[in-house]
Amino acid sequence: MRAAIAVAIGCGALVRAGLASADEPVHASAALDYATPKGASCPDRTAFTSAVATRLGYDPFDGADAQSKTLRVKLRREGATLVADLRVTDALSDVADKTLTSEQGACDELVAATALAAAMLLDPRAMFPKPRPAAPAARGPSLDSRSPGTWPWYEPPPLPRERPPEAPAPKAEPARVHLGVSALGCVGCAPAVSSGASVFAGLSKGRFGVELGGRADLPASASSPSGREVSSSLVLGELFPHLRLGPVRPGLLGAAGALFGQSGAERQVSAWAAAGARVGVELPFGDTFFLRGTLDGLFVLNRVSLRVDGAELWSTPAFVSTLGLGAGVRL
């Protein structure tokens, strides 16, 4: 029933809206004559007026004494059916009318539908959204973005900066093998300052390297406090893990081998081991050859004493230092 009422109201209101004069005021106004059947629990005049005002957005019955239009709403019963008669009249004749029914006799629903129909009969234009007013046309010359001289303050947009080509990722440095020889001088390795030589071979990649070496010192001799001549020499193997920081090569150093001591016809061979640090500096010549210098500081792990007939002729110190100068090649 609600759908039928709404469709009927909409059709009737739109037909009458098309016939309405374009000179009608913005807000319609009318006097209201509202009547309900006796004994029926229907909304009163105030409720009906509020329902119409809610739909229109204003009260069309406020101050309607000076208006010539009248809305007459009469609710009546025809058996179990409730009927609502709507009629809009002016001073001369009827302007519009409408009849709504509720077969279930539901007065609240019928009055709600009647209020909607009354709103559409009085002011159908208020039931639809009003178009927004057009924006005022801009005065003066139009801005032409293709003509930089049109406006004194016009500045063309900056062109996007070209990104420089990305540099290719650096290739990983391959592991390289190096070989070389060094001349050595040592303080503390023998009773006197000794000299010797070493050979070395290593592997390096990036900032890290490791090196193995073999070392042999020439005998160096000195007189003991007892007046006897005593000499010694070293034969060692070395391990040198290190960092490669530009030309500098700091790292740890371990050495182990044998100490050969002699005094006259007496000979003595003893194990010798030490640990400490080495700092090296390499000067490359091209991609293949290099010169290098090294400075070692070692703590002797097993001190050795050279004895003849129970008398100590010489003993290794706790700390020894070696200076090396050499050259090598990279493969």
PDB file of C-alpha atoms in Angstrom, residues 44-271:
ATOM      1  CA  ASP A  44      -3.571  16.179  15.291  1.00  0.00           C
ATOM      2  CA  ARG A  45      -3.175  19.390  13.319  1.00  0.00           C
ATOM      3  CA  THR A  46       0.156  20.265  14.993  1.00  0.00           C
ATOM      4  CA  ALA A  47       1.687  16.887  14.096  1.00  0.00           C
ATOM      5  CA  PHE A  48       0.450  17.177  10.511  1.00  0.00           C
ATOM      6  CA  THR A  49       1.857  20.714  10.177  1.00  0.00           C
ATOM      7  CA  SER A  50       5.229  19.538  11.525  1.00  0.00           C
ATOM      8  CA  ALA A  51       5.320  16.618   9.062  1.00  0.00           C
ATOM      9  CA  VAL A  52       4.680  18.920   6.083  1.00  0.00           C
ATOM     10  CA  ALA A  53       7.277  21.451   7.297  1.00  0.00           C
ATOM     11  CA  THR A  54       9.849  18.669   7.699  1.00  0.00           C
ATOM     12  CA  ARG A  55       9.443  17.647   4.065  1.00  0.00           C
ATOM     13  CA  LEU A  56       9.491  21.190   2.656  1.00  0.00           C
ATOM     14  CA  GLY A  57      12.139  22.615   4.924  1.00  0.00           C
ATOM     15  CA  TYR A  58       9.841  25.430   6.042  1.00  0.00           C
ATOM     16  CA  ASP A  59       6.315  25.872   7.482  1.00  0.00           C
ATOM     17  CA  PRO A  60       3.885  26.781   4.645  1.00  0.00           C
ATOM     18  CA  PHE A  61       1.058  27.436   7.140  1.00  0.00           C
ATOM     19  CA  ASP A  62       2.908  30.099   9.125  1.00  0.00           C
ATOM     20  CA  GLY A  63       1.310  33.519   8.536  1.00  0.00           C
ATOM     21  CA  ALA A  64      -1.097  32.260   5.907  1.00  0.00           C
ATOM     22  CA  ASP A  65      -3.961  34.638   6.770  1.00  0.00           C
ATOM     23  CA  ALA A  66      -2.946  37.021   4.003  1.00  0.00           C
ATOM     24  CA  GLN A  67      -2.678  34.223   1.446  1.00  0.00           C
ATOM     25  CA  SER A  68      -5.475  33.275  -0.918  1.00  0.00           C
ATOM     26  CA  LYS A  69      -4.560  29.551  -1.119  1.00  0.00           C
ATOM     27  CA  THR A  70      -6.075  26.987   1.260  1.00  0.00           C
ATOM     28  CA  LEU A  71      -5.175  23.345   1.850  1.00  0.00           C
ATOM     29  CA  ARG A  72      -8.110  21.270   3.031  1.00  0.00           C
ATOM     30  CA  VAL A  73      -7.354  17.858   4.528  1.00  0.00           C
ATOM     31  CA  LYS A  74     -10.221  15.659   5.648  1.00  0.00           C
ATOM     32  CA  LEU A  75      -9.824  12.131   7.003  1.00  0.00           C
ATOM     33  CA  ARG A  76     -12.934   9.925   6.981  1.00  0.00           C
ATOM     34  CA  ARG A  77     -13.898   6.269   7.274  1.00  0.00           C
ATOM     35  CA  GLU A  78     -15.622   4.137   4.683  1.00  0.00           C
ATOM     36  CA  GLY A  79     -16.217   0.909   6.534  1.00  0.00           C
ATOM     37  CA  ALA A  80     -12.800  -0.529   7.487  1.00  0.00           C
ATOM     38  CA  THR A  81     -11.029   1.739   5.011  1.00  0.00           C
ATOM     39  CA  LEU A  82      -9.593   5.096   6.043  1.00  0.00           C
ATOM     40  CA  VAL A  83      -9.724   7.808   3.353  1.00  0.00           C
ATOM     41  CA  ALA A  84      -7.829  11.133   3.175  1.00  0.00           C
ATOM     42  CA  ASP A  85      -9.118  13.880   0.859  1.00  0.00           C
ATOM     43  CA  LEU A  86      -6.675  16.671  -0.044  1.00  0.00           C
ATOM     44  CA  ARG A  87      -7.747  19.792  -1.900  1.00  0.00           C
ATOM     45  CA  VAL A  88      -5.868  22.990  -2.649  1.00  0.00           C
ATOM     46  CA  THR A  89      -8.132  25.947  -3.480  1.00  0.00           C
ATOM     47  CA  ASP A  90      -7.648  29.610  -4.124  1.00  0.00           C
ATOM     48  CA  ALA A  91     -10.137  32.448  -4.207  1.00  0.00           C
ATOM     49  CA  LEU A  92     -11.501  31.411  -7.606  1.00  0.00           C
ATOM     50  CA  SER A  93     -11.413  27.626  -7.931  1.00  0.00           C
ATOM     51  CA  ASP A  94      -9.770  24.367  -6.980  1.00  0.00           C
ATOM     52  CA  VAL A  95      -6.074  24.234  -7.872  1.00  0.00           C
ATOM     53  CA  ALA A  96      -5.375  20.544  -7.135  1.00  0.00           C
ATOM     54  CA  ASP A  97      -6.837  17.642  -5.240  1.00  0.00           C
ATOM     55  CA  LYS A  98      -5.857  14.135  -4.239  1.00  0.00           C
ATOM     56  CA  THR A  99      -7.429  11.172  -2.459  1.00  0.00           C
ATOM     57  CA  LEU A 100      -5.445   8.574  -0.498  1.00  0.00           C
ATOM     58  CA  THR A 101      -6.735   5.421   1.160  1.00  0.00           C
ATOM     59  CA  SER A 102      -5.546   2.912   3.750  1.00  0.00           C
ATOM     60  CA  GLU A 103      -7.363  -0.414   3.549  1.00  0.00           C
ATOM     61  CA  GLN A 104      -5.914  -1.473   6.917  1.00  0.00           C
ATOM     62  CA  GLY A 105      -7.246   1.700   8.524  1.00  0.00           C
ATOM     63  CA  ALA A 106      -3.762   2.687   9.793  1.00  0.00           C
ATOM     64  CA  CYS A 107      -4.196   6.374  10.535  1.00  0.00           C
ATOM     65  CA  ASP A 108      -0.521   7.134  11.331  1.00  0.00           C
ATOM     66  CA  GLU A 109       0.668   5.729   8.005  1.00  0.00           C
ATOM     67  CA  LEU A 110      -2.078   7.486   6.074  1.00  0.00           C
ATOM     68  CA  VAL A 111      -1.355  10.859   7.708  1.00  0.00           C
ATOM     69  CA  ALA A 112       2.376  10.462   6.899  1.00  0.00           C
ATOM     70  CA  ALA A 113       1.560   9.770   3.237  1.00  0.00           C
ATOM     71  CA  THR A 114      -0.930  12.660   3.253  1.00  0.00           C
ATOM     72  CA  ALA A 115       1.746  15.043   4.598  1.00  0.00           C
ATOM     73  CA  LEU A 116       4.095  14.020   1.777  1.00  0.00           C
ATOM     74  CA  ALA A 117       1.331  14.514  -0.811  1.00  0.00           C
ATOM     75  CA  ALA A 118       0.432  17.906   0.681  1.00  0.00           C
ATOM     76  CA  ALA A 119       4.063  19.045   0.508  1.00  0.00           C
ATOM     77  CA  MET A 120       4.308  18.068  -3.141  1.00  0.00           C
ATOM     78  CA  LEU A 121       0.992  19.740  -3.980  1.00  0.00           C
ATOM     79  CA  LEU A 122       1.969  23.002  -2.282  1.00  0.00           C
ATOM     80  CA  ASP A 123       5.600  23.299  -3.460  1.00  0.00           C
ATOM     81  CA  PRO A 124       6.873  20.438  -5.657  1.00  0.00           C
ATOM     82  CA  ARG A 125      10.105  22.312  -6.404  1.00  0.00           C
ATOM     83  CA  ALA A 126      11.143  22.179  -2.748  1.00  0.00           C
ATOM     84  CA  MET A 127      11.104  18.357  -2.894  1.00  0.00           C
ATOM     85  CA  PHE A 128      14.032  18.166  -5.297  1.00  0.00           C
ATOM     86  CA  PRO A 129      17.629  19.364  -4.869  1.00  0.00           C
ATOM     87  CA  LYS A 130      18.314  22.787  -6.300  1.00  0.00           C
ATOM     88  CA  PRO A 131      21.175  23.118  -8.821  1.00  0.00           C
ATOM     89  CA  ARG A 132      24.206  24.972  -7.602  1.00  0.00           C
ATOM     90  CA  PRO A 133      24.611  28.454  -9.037  1.00  0.00           C
ATOM     91  CA  ALA A 134      27.151  28.665 -11.806  1.00  0.00           C
ATOM     92  CA  ALA A 135      30.483  30.191 -10.868  1.00  0.00           C
ATOM     93  CA  PRO A 136      30.875  33.756 -12.130  1.00  0.00           C
ATOM     94  CA  ALA A 137      32.838  34.007 -15.326  1.00  0.00           C
ATOM     95  CA  ALA A 138      36.400  35.186 -14.872  1.00  0.00           C
ATOM     96  CA  ARG A 139      37.029  38.694 -16.112  1.00  0.00           C
ATOM     97  CA  GLY A 140      40.044  39.876 -18.001  1.00  0.00           C
ATOM     98  CA  PRO A 141      42.281  37.983 -20.381  1.00  0.00           C
ATOM     99  CA  SER A 142      42.515  34.254 -19.886  1.00  0.00           C
ATOM    100  CA  LEU A 143      45.727  32.613 -18.851  1.00  0.00           C
ATOM    101  CA  ASP A 144      47.273  30.720 -21.722  1.00  0.00           C
ATOM    102  CA  SER A 145      49.849  28.342 -20.329  1.00  0.00           C
ATOM    103  CA  ARG A 146      51.403  28.122 -23.784  1.00  0.00           C
ATOM    104  CA  SER A 147      52.129  31.868 -23.902  1.00  0.00           C
ATOM    105  CA  PRO A 148      54.709  32.814 -21.263  1.00  0.00           C
ATOM    106  CA  GLY A 149      54.209  36.537 -21.950  1.00  0.00           C
ATOM    107  CA  THR A 150      50.464  36.562 -21.202  1.00  0.00           C
ATOM    108  CA  TRP A 151      50.929  37.351 -17.529  1.00  0.00           C
ATOM    109  CA  PRO A 152      53.840  39.278 -16.049  1.00  0.00           C
ATOM    110  CA  TRP A 153      54.134  36.816 -13.172  1.00  0.00           C
ATOM    111  CA  TYR A 154      53.863  33.695 -15.276  1.00  0.00           C
ATOM    112  CA  GLU A 155      56.842  31.390 -15.038  1.00  0.00           C
ATOM    113  CA  PRO A 156      57.026  28.193 -17.014  1.00  0.00           C
ATOM    114  CA  PRO A 157      57.271  25.091 -14.852  1.00  0.00           C
ATOM    115  CA  PRO A 158      60.806  23.799 -14.384  1.00  0.00           C
ATOM    116  CA  LEU A 159      61.763  20.912 -16.551  1.00  0.00           C
ATOM    117  CA  PRO A 160      62.376  17.658 -14.702  1.00  0.00           C
ATOM    118  CA  ARG A 161      66.018  17.076 -13.999  1.00  0.00           C
ATOM    119  CA  GLU A 162      67.602  14.320 -15.922  1.00  0.00           C
ATOM    120  CA  ARG A 163      68.952  11.663 -13.667  1.00  0.00           C
ATOM    121  CA  PRO A 164      72.602  10.929 -14.271  1.00  0.00           C
ATOM    122  CA  PRO A 165      73.196   7.391 -15.409  1.00  0.00           C
ATOM    123  CA  GLU A 166      73.735   5.127 -12.476  1.00  0.00           C
ATOM    124  CA  ALA A 167      77.268   3.949 -12.108  1.00  0.00           C
ATOM    125  CA  PRO A 168      77.603   0.204 -12.497  1.00  0.00           C
ATOM    126  CA  ALA A 169      78.111  -1.688  -9.302  1.00  0.00           C
ATOM    127  CA  PRO A 170      81.808  -2.225  -8.635  1.00  0.00           C
ATOM    128  CA  LYS A 171      82.966  -5.684  -9.427  1.00  0.00           C
ATOM    129  CA  ALA A 172      84.050  -7.785  -6.495  1.00  0.00           C
ATOM    130  CA  GLU A 173      87.825  -7.921  -6.249  1.00  0.00           C
ATOM    131  CA  PRO A 174      89.014 -11.443  -6.980  1.00  0.00           C
ATOM    132  CA  ALA A 175      91.320 -13.284  -4.622  1.00  0.00           C
ATOM    133  CA  ARG A 176      94.969 -12.844  -5.576  1.00  0.00           C
ATOM    134  CA  VAL A 177      98.139 -14.730  -4.706  1.00  0.00           C
ATOM    135  CA  HIS A 178     101.392 -12.931  -3.945  1.00  0.00           C
ATOM    136  CA  LEU A 179     104.957 -14.180  -3.510  1.00  0.00           C
ATOM    137  CA  GLY A 180     108.113 -12.448  -2.286  1.00  0.00           C
ATOM    138  CA  VAL A 181     111.395 -12.378  -0.383  1.00  0.00           C
ATOM    139  CA  SER A 182     112.689 -10.149   2.416  1.00  0.00           C
ATOM    140  CA  ALA A 183     115.994  -9.331   4.057  1.00  0.00           C
ATOM    141  CA  LEU A 184     115.808  -9.287   7.867  1.00  0.00           C
ATOM    142  CA  GLY A 185     117.575  -7.808  10.842  1.00  0.00           C
ATOM    143  CA  CYS A 186     116.675  -8.921  14.378  1.00  0.00           C
ATOM    144  CA  VAL A 187     117.449  -7.673  17.864  1.00  0.00           C
ATOM    145  CA  GLY A 188     117.123 -10.359  20.579  1.00  0.00           C
ATOM    146  CA  CYS A 189     117.099 -13.386  18.294  1.00  0.00           C
ATOM    147  CA  ALA A 190     120.786 -14.150  18.960  1.00  0.00           C
ATOM    148  CA  PRO A 191     123.553 -13.028  21.358  1.00  0.00           C
ATOM    149  CA  ALA A 192     124.207 -10.159  18.900  1.00  0.00           C
ATOM    150  CA  VAL A 193     122.159  -8.381  16.256  1.00  0.00           C
ATOM    151  CA  SER A 194     121.446 -10.995  13.617  1.00  0.00           C
ATOM    152  CA  SER A 195     120.524 -10.914   9.953  1.00  0.00           C
ATOM    153  CA  GLY A 196     118.700 -13.310   7.728  1.00  0.00           C
ATOM    154  CA  ALA A 197     116.179 -13.744   4.952  1.00  0.00           C
ATOM    155  CA  SER A 198     112.620 -14.945   4.496  1.00  0.00           C
ATOM    156  CA  VAL A 199     110.355 -16.086   1.716  1.00  0.00           C
ATOM    157  CA  PHE A 200     106.602 -15.614   1.863  1.00  0.00           C
ATOM    158  CA  ALA A 201     103.449 -16.493  -0.035  1.00  0.00           C
ATOM    159  CA  GLY A 202      99.963 -15.199   0.644  1.00  0.00           C
ATOM    160  CA  LEU A 203      96.363 -14.931  -0.472  1.00  0.00           C
ATOM    161  CA  SER A 204      94.366 -11.690  -0.324  1.00  0.00           C
ATOM    162  CA  LYS A 205      90.839 -10.567  -1.169  1.00  0.00           C
ATOM    163  CA  GLY A 206      89.311  -7.190  -0.423  1.00  0.00           C
ATOM    164  CA  ARG A 207      90.446  -5.976   2.975  1.00  0.00           C
ATOM    165  CA  PHE A 208      91.689  -9.319   4.268  1.00  0.00           C
ATOM    166  CA  GLY A 209      94.778 -11.390   3.658  1.00  0.00           C
ATOM    167  CA  VAL A 210      96.763 -14.279   5.101  1.00  0.00           C
ATOM    168  CA  GLU A 211     100.413 -15.111   4.578  1.00  0.00           C
ATOM    169  CA  LEU A 212     102.785 -18.027   5.250  1.00  0.00           C
ATOM    170  CA  GLY A 213     106.539 -17.555   5.438  1.00  0.00           C
ATOM    171  CA  GLY A 214     109.799 -19.339   6.068  1.00  0.00           C
ATOM    172  CA  ARG A 215     112.710 -17.598   7.796  1.00  0.00           C
ATOM    173  CA  ALA A 216     116.380 -18.434   8.325  1.00  0.00           C
ATOM    174  CA  ASP A 217     118.811 -16.284  10.350  1.00  0.00           C
ATOM    175  CA  LEU A 218     122.573 -16.359   9.962  1.00  0.00           C
ATOM    176  CA  PRO A 219     124.549 -17.198  13.121  1.00  0.00           C
ATOM    177  CA  ALA A 220     125.427 -14.178  15.255  1.00  0.00           C
ATOM    178  CA  SER A 221     128.004 -14.488  18.035  1.00  0.00           C
ATOM    179  CA  ALA A 222     129.152 -12.622  21.123  1.00  0.00           C
ATOM    180  CA  SER A 223     131.350 -13.241  24.150  1.00  0.00           C
ATOM    181  CA  SER A 224     129.673 -14.527  27.272  1.00  0.00           C
ATOM    182  CA  PRO A 225     130.468 -13.104  30.730  1.00  0.00           C
ATOM    183  CA  SER A 226     132.780 -16.101  31.242  1.00  0.00           C
ATOM    184  CA  GLY A 227     134.726 -15.132  28.140  1.00  0.00           C
ATOM    185  CA  ARG A 228     133.568 -17.992  25.948  1.00  0.00           C
ATOM    186  CA  GLU A 229     132.310 -17.284  22.429  1.00  0.00           C
ATOM    187  CA  VAL A 230     128.622 -18.178  21.923  1.00  0.00           C
ATOM    188  CA  SER A 231     126.522 -17.956  18.748  1.00  0.00           C
ATOM    189  CA  SER A 232     122.990 -18.856  17.680  1.00  0.00           C
ATOM    190  CA  SER A 233     120.706 -18.843  14.638  1.00  0.00           C
ATOM    191  CA  LEU A 234     116.994 -19.405  13.972  1.00  0.00           C
ATOM    192  CA  VAL A 235     114.979 -21.373  11.418  1.00  0.00           C
ATOM    193  CA  LEU A 236     111.267 -20.515  11.682  1.00  0.00           C
ATOM    194  CA  GLY A 237     107.919 -20.818  10.023  1.00  0.00           C
ATOM    195  CA  GLU A 238     105.556 -17.794  10.213  1.00  0.00           C
ATOM    196  CA  LEU A 239     101.801 -17.178   9.982  1.00  0.00           C
ATOM    197  CA  PHE A 240     100.560 -13.617   9.322  1.00  0.00           C
ATOM    198  CA  PRO A 241      96.768 -12.978   9.085  1.00  0.00           C
ATOM    199  CA  HIS A 242      96.232  -9.270   8.432  1.00  0.00           C
ATOM    200  CA  LEU A 243      94.044  -6.424   7.251  1.00  0.00           C
ATOM    201  CA  ARG A 244      94.638  -4.490   4.034  1.00  0.00           C
ATOM    202  CA  LEU A 245      93.980  -0.809   4.734  1.00  0.00           C
ATOM    203  CA  GLY A 246      95.308   1.005   1.724  1.00  0.00           C
ATOM    204  CA  PRO A 247      99.084   0.439   1.746  1.00  0.00           C
ATOM    205  CA  VAL A 248      99.142  -0.532   5.440  1.00  0.00           C
ATOM    206  CA  ARG A 249      99.042  -4.198   6.508  1.00  0.00           C
ATOM    207  CA  PRO A 250      98.458  -4.543  10.281  1.00  0.00           C
ATOM    208  CA  GLY A 251      97.975  -8.031  11.672  1.00  0.00           C
ATOM    209  CA  LEU A 252      98.939 -10.775  14.093  1.00  0.00           C
ATOM    210  CA  LEU A 253     102.138 -12.783  13.781  1.00  0.00           C
ATOM    211  CA  GLY A 254     103.023 -16.223  15.043  1.00  0.00           C
ATOM    212  CA  ALA A 255     106.417 -17.904  14.613  1.00  0.00           C
ATOM    213  CA  ALA A 256     107.732 -21.331  15.600  1.00  0.00           C
ATOM    214  CA  GLY A 257     110.856 -23.318  14.791  1.00  0.00           C
ATOM    215  CA  ALA A 258     114.287 -24.174  16.153  1.00  0.00           C
ATOM    216  CA  LEU A 259     117.156 -22.234  17.709  1.00  0.00           C
ATOM    217  CA  PHE A 260     120.650 -23.555  16.964  1.00  0.00           C
ATOM    218  CA  GLY A 261     123.238 -22.597  19.588  1.00  0.00           C
ATOM    219  CA  GLN A 262     127.011 -23.229  19.564  1.00  0.00           C
ATOM    220  CA  SER A 263     129.969 -22.515  21.787  1.00  0.00           C
ATOM    221  CA  GLY A 264     133.201 -24.046  20.607  1.00  0.00           C
ATOM    222  CA  ALA A 265     132.562 -27.701  19.938  1.00  0.00           C
ATOM    223  CA  GLU A 266     129.342 -27.705  21.945  1.00  0.00           C
ATOM    224  CA  ARG A 267     126.086 -27.552  19.953  1.00  0.00           C
ATOM    225  CA  GLN A 268     122.503 -27.215  21.196  1.00  0.00           C
ATOM    226  CA  VAL A 269     119.180 -27.331  19.328  1.00  0.00           C
ATOM    227  CA  SER A 270     116.065 -26.049  21.129  1.00  0.00           C
ATOM    228  CA  ALA A 271     112.455 -25.392  20.176  1.00  0.00           C
TER     229      ALA A 271
END
